[in-house]
CSV table of C-alpha atoms and ligand atoms in Angstrom, one decimal:
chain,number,residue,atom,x,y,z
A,1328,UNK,CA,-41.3,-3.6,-15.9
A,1329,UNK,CA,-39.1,-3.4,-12.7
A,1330,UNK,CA,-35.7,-1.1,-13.3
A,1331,UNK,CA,-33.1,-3.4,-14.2
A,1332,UNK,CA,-30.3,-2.6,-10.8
A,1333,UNK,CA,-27.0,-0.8,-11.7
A,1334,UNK,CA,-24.1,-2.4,-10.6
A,1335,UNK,CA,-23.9,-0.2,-8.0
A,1336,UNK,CA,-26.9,-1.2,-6.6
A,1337,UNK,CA,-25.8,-4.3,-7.4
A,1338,UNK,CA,-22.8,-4.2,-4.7
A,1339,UNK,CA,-24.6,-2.0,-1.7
A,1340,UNK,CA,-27.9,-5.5,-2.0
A,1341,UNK,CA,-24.9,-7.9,-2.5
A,1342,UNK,CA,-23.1,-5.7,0.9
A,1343,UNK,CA,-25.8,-6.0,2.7
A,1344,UNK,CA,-27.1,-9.4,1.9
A,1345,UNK,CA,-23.2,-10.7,2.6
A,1346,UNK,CA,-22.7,-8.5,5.9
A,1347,UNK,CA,-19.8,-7.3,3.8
A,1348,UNK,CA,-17.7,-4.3,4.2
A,1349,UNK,CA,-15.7,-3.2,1.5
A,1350,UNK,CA,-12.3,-1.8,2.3
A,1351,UNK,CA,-10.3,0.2,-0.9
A,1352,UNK,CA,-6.9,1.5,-1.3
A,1353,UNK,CA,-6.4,4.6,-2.7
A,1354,UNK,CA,-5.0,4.1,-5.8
A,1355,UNK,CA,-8.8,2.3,-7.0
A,1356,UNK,CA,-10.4,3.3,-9.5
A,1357,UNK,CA,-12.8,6.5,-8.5
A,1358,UNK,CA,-16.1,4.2,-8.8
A,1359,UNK,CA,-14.6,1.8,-6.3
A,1360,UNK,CA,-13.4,4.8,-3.6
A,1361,UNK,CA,-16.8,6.1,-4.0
A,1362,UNK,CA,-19.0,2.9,-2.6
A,1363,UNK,CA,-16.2,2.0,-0.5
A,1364,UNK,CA,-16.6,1.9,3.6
A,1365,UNK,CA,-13.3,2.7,4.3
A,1366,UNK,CA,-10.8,4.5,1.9
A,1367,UNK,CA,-6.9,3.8,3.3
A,1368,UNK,CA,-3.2,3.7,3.0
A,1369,UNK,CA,-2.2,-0.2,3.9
A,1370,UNK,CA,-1.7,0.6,7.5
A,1371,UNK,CA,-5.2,2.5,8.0
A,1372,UNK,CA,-7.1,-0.7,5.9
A,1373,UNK,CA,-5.0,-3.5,7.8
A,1374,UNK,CA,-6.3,-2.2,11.1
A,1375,UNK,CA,-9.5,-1.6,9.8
A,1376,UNK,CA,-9.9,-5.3,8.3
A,1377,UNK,CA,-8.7,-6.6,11.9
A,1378,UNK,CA,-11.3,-4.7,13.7
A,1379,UNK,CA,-14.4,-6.1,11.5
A,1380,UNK,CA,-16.9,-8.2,12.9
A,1381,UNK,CA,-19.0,-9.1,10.0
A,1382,UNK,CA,-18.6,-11.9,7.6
A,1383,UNK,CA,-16.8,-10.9,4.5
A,1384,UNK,CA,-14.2,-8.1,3.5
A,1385,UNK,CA,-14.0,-6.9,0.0
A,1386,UNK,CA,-10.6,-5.9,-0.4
A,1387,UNK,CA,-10.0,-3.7,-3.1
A,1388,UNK,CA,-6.2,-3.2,-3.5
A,1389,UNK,CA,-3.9,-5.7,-4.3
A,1390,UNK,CA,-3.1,-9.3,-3.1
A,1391,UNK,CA,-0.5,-8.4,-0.1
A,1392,UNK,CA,-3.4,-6.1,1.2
A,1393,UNK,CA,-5.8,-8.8,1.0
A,1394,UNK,CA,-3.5,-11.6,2.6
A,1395,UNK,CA,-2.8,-9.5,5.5
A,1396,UNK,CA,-6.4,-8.3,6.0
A,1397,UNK,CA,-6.9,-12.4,6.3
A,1398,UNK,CA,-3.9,-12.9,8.5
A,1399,UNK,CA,-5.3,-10.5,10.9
A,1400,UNK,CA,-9.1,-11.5,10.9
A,1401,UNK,CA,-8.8,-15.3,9.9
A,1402,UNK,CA,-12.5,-16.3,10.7
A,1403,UNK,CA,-13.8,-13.6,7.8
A,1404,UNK,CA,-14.3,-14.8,4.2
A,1405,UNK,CA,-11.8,-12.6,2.6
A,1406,UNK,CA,-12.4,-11.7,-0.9
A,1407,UNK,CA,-10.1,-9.5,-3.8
A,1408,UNK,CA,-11.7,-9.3,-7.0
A,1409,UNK,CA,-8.6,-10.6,-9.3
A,1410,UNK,CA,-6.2,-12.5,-7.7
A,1411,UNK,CA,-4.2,-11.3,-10.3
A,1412,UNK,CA,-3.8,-8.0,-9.0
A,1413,UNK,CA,0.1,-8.0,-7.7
A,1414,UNK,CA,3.2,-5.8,-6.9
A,1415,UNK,CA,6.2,-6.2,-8.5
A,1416,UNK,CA,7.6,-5.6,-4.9
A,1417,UNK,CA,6.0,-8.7,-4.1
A,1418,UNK,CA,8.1,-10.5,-6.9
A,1419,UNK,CA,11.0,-9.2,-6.2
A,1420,UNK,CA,11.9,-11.4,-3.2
A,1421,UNK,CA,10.4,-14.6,-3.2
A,1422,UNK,CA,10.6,-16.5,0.0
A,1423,UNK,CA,13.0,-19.2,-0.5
A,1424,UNK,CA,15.6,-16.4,-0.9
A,1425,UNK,CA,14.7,-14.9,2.6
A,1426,UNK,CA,14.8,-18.3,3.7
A,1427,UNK,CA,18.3,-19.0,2.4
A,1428,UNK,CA,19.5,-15.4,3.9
A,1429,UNK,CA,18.2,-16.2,7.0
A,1430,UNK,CA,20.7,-19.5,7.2
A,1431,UNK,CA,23.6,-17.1,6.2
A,1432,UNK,CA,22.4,-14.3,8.6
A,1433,UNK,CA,21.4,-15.6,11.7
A,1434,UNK,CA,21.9,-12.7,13.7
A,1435,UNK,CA,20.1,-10.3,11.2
A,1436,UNK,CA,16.7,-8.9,12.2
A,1437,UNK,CA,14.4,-8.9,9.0
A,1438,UNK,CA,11.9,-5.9,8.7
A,1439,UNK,CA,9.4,-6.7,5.9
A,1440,UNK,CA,8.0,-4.0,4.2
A,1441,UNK,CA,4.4,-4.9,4.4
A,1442,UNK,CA,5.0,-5.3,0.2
A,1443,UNK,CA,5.5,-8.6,0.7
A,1444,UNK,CA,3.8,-12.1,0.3
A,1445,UNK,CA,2.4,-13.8,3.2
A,1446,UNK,CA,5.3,-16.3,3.0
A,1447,UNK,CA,7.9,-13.7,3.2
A,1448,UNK,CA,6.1,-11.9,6.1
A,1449,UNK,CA,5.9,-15.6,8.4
A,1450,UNK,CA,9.9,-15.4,7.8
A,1451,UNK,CA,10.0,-11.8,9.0
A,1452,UNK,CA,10.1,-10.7,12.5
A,1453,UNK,CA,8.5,-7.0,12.0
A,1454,UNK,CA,6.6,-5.4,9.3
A,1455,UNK,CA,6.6,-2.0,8.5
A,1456,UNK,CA,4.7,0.5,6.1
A,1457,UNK,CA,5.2,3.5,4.2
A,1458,UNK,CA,4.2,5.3,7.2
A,1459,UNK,CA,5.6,3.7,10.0
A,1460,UNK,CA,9.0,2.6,8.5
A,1461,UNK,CA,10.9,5.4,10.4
A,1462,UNK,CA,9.5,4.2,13.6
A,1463,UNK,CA,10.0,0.7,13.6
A,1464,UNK,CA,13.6,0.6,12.4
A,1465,UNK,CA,14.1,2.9,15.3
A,1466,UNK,CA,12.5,0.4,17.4
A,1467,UNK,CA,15.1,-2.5,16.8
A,1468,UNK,CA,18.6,-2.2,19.3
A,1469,UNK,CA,20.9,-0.3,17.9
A,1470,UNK,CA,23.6,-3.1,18.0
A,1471,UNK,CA,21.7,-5.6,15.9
A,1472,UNK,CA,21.8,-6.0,11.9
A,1473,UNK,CA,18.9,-5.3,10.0
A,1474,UNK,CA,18.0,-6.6,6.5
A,1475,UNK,CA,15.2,-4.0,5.0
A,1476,UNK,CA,13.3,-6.0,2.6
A,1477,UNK,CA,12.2,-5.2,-0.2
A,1478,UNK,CA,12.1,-1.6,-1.6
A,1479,UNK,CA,15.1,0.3,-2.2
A,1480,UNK,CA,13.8,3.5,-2.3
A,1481,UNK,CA,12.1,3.5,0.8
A,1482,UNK,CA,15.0,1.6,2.7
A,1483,UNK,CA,18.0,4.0,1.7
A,1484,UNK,CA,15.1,6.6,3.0
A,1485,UNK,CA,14.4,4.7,6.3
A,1486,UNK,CA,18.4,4.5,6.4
A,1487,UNK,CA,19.1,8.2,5.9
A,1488,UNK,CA,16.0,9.4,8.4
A,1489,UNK,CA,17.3,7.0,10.8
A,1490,UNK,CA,20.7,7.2,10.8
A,1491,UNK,CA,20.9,3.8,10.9
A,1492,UNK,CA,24.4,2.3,9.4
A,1493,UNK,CA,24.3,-1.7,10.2
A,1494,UNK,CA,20.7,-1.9,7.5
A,1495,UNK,CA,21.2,-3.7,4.6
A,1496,UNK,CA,18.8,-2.7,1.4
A,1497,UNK,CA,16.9,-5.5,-0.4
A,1498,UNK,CA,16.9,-3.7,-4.1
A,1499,UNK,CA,13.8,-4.5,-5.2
A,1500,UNK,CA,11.7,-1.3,-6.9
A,1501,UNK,CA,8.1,-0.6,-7.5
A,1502,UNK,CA,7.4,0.0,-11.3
A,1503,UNK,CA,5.2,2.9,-10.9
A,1504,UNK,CA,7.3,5.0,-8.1
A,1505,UNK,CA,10.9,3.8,-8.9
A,1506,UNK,CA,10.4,4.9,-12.4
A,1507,UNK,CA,9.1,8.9,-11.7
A,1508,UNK,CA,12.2,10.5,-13.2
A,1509,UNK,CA,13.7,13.6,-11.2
A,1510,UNK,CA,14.0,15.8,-15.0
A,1511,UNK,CA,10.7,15.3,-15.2
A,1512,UNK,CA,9.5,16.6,-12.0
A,1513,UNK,CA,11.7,19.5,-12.4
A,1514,UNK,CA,10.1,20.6,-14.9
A,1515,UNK,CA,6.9,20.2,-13.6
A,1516,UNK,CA,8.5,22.5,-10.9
A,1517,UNK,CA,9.2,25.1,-13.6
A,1518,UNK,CA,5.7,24.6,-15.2
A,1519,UNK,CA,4.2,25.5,-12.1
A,1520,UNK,CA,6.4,27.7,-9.9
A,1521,UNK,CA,4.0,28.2,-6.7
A,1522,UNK,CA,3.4,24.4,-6.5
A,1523,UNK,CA,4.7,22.6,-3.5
A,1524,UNK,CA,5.7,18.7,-3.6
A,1525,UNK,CA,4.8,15.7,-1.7
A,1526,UNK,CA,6.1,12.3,-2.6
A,1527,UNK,CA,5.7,8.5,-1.6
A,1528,UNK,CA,8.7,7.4,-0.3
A,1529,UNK,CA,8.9,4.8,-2.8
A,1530,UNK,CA,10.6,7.5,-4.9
A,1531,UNK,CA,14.0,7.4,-6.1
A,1532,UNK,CA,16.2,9.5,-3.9
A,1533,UNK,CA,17.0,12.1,-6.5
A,1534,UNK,CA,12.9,12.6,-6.5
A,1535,UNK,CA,12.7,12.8,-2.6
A,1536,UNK,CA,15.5,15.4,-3.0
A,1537,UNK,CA,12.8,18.2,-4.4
A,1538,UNK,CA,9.6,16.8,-1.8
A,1539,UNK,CA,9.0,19.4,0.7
A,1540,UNK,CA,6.6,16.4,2.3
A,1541,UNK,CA,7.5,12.4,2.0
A,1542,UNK,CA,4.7,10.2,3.5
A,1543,UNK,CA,1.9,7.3,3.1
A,1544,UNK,CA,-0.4,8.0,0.5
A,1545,UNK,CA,-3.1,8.7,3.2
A,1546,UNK,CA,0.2,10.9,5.1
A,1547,UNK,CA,0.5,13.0,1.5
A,1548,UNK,CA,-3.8,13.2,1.4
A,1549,UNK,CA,-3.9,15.1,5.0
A,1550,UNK,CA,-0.7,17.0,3.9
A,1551,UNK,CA,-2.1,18.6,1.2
A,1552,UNK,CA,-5.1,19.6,2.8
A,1553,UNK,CA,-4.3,21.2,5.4
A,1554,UNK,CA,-1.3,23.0,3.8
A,1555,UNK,CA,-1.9,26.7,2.9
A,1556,UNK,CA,-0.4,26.6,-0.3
A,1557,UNK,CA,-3.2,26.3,-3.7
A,1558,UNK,CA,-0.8,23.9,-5.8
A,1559,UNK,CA,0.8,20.5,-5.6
A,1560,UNK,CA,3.0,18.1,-7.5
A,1561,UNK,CA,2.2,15.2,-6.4
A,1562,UNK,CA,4.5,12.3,-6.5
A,1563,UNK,CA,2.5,9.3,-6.3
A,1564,UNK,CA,-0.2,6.9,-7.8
A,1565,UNK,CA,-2.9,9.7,-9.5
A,1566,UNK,CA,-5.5,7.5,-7.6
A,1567,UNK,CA,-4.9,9.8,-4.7
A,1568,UNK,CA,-6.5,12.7,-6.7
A,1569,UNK,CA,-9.7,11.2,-5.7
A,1570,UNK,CA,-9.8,12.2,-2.6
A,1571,UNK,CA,-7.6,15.2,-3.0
A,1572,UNK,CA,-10.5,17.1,-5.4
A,1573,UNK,CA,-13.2,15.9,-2.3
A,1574,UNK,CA,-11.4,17.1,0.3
A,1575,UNK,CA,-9.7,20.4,-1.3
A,1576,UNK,CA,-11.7,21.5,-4.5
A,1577,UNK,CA,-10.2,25.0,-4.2
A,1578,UNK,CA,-6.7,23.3,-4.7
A,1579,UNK,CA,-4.6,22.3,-8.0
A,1580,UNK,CA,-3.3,18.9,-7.9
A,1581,UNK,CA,-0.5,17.7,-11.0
A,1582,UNK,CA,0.6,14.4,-11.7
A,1583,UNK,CA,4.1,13.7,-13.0
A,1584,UNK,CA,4.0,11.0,-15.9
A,1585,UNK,CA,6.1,8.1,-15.0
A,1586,UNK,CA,8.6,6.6,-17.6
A,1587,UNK,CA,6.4,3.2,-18.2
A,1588,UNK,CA,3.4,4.9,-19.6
A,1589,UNK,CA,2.0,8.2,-20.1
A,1590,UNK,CA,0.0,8.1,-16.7
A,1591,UNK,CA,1.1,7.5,-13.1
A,1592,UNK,CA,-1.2,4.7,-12.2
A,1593,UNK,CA,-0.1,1.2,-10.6
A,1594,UNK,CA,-1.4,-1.8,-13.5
A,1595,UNK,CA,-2.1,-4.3,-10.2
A,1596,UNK,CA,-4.1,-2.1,-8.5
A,1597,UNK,CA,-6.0,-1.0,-11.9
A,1598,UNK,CA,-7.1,-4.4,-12.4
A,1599,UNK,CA,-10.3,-4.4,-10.2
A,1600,UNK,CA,-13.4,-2.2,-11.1
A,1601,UNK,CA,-16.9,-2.5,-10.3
A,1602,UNK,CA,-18.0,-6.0,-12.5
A,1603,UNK,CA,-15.5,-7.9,-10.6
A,1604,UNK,CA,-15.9,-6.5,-7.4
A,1605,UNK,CA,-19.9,-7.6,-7.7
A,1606,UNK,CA,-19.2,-11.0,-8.8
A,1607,UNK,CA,-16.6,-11.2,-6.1
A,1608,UNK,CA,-19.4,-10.4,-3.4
A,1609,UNK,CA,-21.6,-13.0,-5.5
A,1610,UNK,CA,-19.3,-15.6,-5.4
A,1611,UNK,CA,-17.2,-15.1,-2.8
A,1612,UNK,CA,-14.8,-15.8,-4.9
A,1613,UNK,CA,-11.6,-15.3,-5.7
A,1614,UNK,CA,-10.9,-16.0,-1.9
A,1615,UNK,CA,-8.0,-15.5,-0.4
A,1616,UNK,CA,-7.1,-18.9,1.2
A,1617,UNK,CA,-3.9,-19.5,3.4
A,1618,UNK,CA,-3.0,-22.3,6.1
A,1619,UNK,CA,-3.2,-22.0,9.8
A,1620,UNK,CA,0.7,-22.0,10.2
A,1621,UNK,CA,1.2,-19.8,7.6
A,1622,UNK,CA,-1.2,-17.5,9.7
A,1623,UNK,CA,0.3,-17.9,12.6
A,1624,UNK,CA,3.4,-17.5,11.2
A,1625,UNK,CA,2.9,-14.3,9.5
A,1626,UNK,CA,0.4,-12.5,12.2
A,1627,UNK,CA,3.0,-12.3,14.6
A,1628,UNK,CA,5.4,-9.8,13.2
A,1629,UNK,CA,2.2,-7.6,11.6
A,1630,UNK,CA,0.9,-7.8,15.6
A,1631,UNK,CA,4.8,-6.7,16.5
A,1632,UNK,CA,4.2,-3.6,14.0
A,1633,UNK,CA,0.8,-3.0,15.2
A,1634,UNK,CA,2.2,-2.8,18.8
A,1635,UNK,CA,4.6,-0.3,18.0
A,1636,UNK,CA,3.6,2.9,19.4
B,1258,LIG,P1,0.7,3.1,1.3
B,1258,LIG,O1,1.0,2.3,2.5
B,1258,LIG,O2,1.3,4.5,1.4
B,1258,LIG,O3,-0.8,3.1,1.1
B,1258,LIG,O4,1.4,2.5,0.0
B,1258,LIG,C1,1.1,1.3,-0.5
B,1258,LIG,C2,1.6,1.1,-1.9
B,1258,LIG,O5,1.5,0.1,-2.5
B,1258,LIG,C3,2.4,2.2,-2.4
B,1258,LIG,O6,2.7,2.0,-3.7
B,1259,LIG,FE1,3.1,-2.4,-5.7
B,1259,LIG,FE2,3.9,-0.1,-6.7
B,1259,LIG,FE3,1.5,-1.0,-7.3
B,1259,LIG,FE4,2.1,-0.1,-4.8
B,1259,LIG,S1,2.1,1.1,-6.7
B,1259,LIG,S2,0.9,-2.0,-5.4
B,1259,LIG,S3,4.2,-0.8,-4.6
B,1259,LIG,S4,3.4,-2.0,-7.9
């Protein structure tokens, strides 16, 4: 009697079969890092899903991710195993209230973080990321108004690196880094004395205070590794740890608890594993489906981002 295929196997036929590629963030689960073809902050896997020139991308990450990987290759099937998997930065600023701000604030040039839904971004005129934030504030005149949309943390951060005054802060939060509580990693810092610290900018500002690096989640990955030091604290979703133990075995890595659960792990991004992501690449289904407008709409501020140098 022929083995009965793993799921595993199930995924790399399925790949193959679909001329898939399967892109992951990396907060996924380890099992999902592990088959993935590219592993990514959301800048790194945007690019990435622009370049491809198969048939379908399995995005594993959350919906935003998935929506832009469409905007930017429209002719790919694009598929995300549940479309349930959100960001509660993503729900803090629903599109009609851009909309509306945009009536009262002609004048103001919106930078979306790239957080957002697909509706918000076609509002916006420049996206930004966790890793490019600095930059593309810095590439708007100086004279002209910004609204920062929507995370607090990493505006008041884009506002302090940049010096910018005329910025005003969207305060929405993410629930995993918004609620890492500075008492917490302080004593984390006294548990382990030799550790250094590297944090999303996501953080709350009185968590940035102790970082002795801020960046992406891929930005904290390569920080880490090629530091000398043989301990870290490290501020962010514990998916990171995956690559973190492949990449430097010989280091210590600690997770700080946030104050929702006893973990540091982001709920949305939890929410695909390896039985959905197969019957994703099965069905290919859920899709991700948007309007040409809505496309159109939304590529051109992610292709003014990209552009940035
Ligand atoms: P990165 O762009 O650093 O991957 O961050 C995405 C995200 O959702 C962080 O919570
Ligand atoms: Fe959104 Fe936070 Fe999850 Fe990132 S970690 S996807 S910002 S809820």
């Amino acid at each position: 009697m022929p083995a009965v295929a793993t799921v595993t196997e199930q995924i790399a036929d399925l790949k193959r079969e679909r001329r898939a590629i399967i892109l992951a963030h990396h907060y996924q689960v380890d099992e999902i890092q592990e088959l993935a073809d590219s592993v990514g902050d959301s800048l790194e896997l945007a690019r990435r899903a622009r370049d491809f020139d198969g048939e379908v991308i399995a995005f594993c990450g959350v919906k935003f991710m998935a929506e832009t990987a469409k905007v930017l290759n429209p002719s790919r099937v694009v598929v995300l195993p549940d479309l349930e998997a959100g960001c509660s930065l993503v729900d803090s600023c629903p599109a009609s209230q851009i909309r509306a701000y945009k009536l009262r604030h002609p004048d103001h040039v919106i930078v979306s973080y790239i957080n957002t839904s697909v509706e918000v971004k076609a509002e916006s005129d420049i996206i930004c990321t966790s890793r490019n934030a600095v930059k593309i504030v810095n590439s708007i005149p100086a004279d002209k108004p910004i609204l920062f949309l929507p995370d607090m943390n990493l505006g008041n951060y884009v506002k302090k690196e940049s010096g910018r005054q005329n910025m005003t802060i969207w305060q929405g939060a993410c629930i995993v880094h918004h609620t890492f509580a500075a008492r917490k990693l302080v004593a984390a810092k006294s548990e382990h004395p030799q550790a250094v610290v590297a944090a999303h900018p996501e953080c709350p500002a009185e968590v940035l205070r102790h970082a002795d690096f801020i960046g992406s989640t891929s930005a904290i990955i390569d920080w880490c590794v090629a530091q000398p030091a043989r301990e870290y604290i490290v501020m962010t979703e514990s998916g990171v740890s995956h690559s973190l133990k492949k990449l430097a075995p010989e280091k210590e890595f600690y997770f700080v608890a946030n104050e929702n659960c006893n973990c540091s792990e982001c709920p949305y991004m939890k929410r695909n594993n390896l039985e959905n992501l197969r019957d994703a690449l099965l069905n290919l289904s859920p899709r991700i489906e948007l309007d040409e407008e809505t496309i159109r709409r939304a590529a051109l501020p992610i292709e003014r981002m990209l552009a940035v140098k």
